[in-house]
Amino acid sequence: WEHMLTHDLADRIVVETPLDDPFRDMVKDPWSVDVAVEGGAMLRIVDIERAFAGRPYVGGEPVSFTMRVDDATAPWNDGVWLVEAAEGSTRAQRTDRTADVELTANTLAPLFTAHMRPDVAAGVGLLRVNRPQALTAMAQAFTAWYPPFCNDTY
């Protein structure tokens, strides 16, 4: 990265990187770098049960939590779900239990892909936490080996 900044042949260099890329912290003059966050690939969970069944669990110990999903667009997703993750797999099934957390379908998608952490979602008001221990379980259930990133726009 530093090598790119030492050349004066270009007035501007555009590079797409993940949100957590350390580029700005690696250069001698971080103020010489303009960072712009733009929209990228988007995800909409259409079927919660099937989506969770296809999501691997990369955490260690088994975890579970309940979540109340508000989804006016796909009413079949609307309701309280029990999420259980263990031994490499994750599953979600409807339940009558009280919700540990409450969120919209719009918040569920970035949590599901590990693009956003549950504590961040709670901190900015996108996730209502009724049982604080659920944040730890959610963080483990939604952990990914690699954070989502697509360097190709379309």
XYZ file of C-alpha atoms in Angstrom, residues 100-101 129-137:
11
model
C -34.231 -12.761 23.880
C -33.764 -10.143 21.159
C -31.916 -6.885 23.741
C -34.265 -8.421 26.312
C -31.685 -10.872 27.705
C -28.090 -9.535 27.688
C -26.536 -13.035 27.572
C -28.153 -13.486 24.157
C -25.634 -11.063 22.632
C -22.806 -13.485 23.385
C -24.752 -16.419 21.932
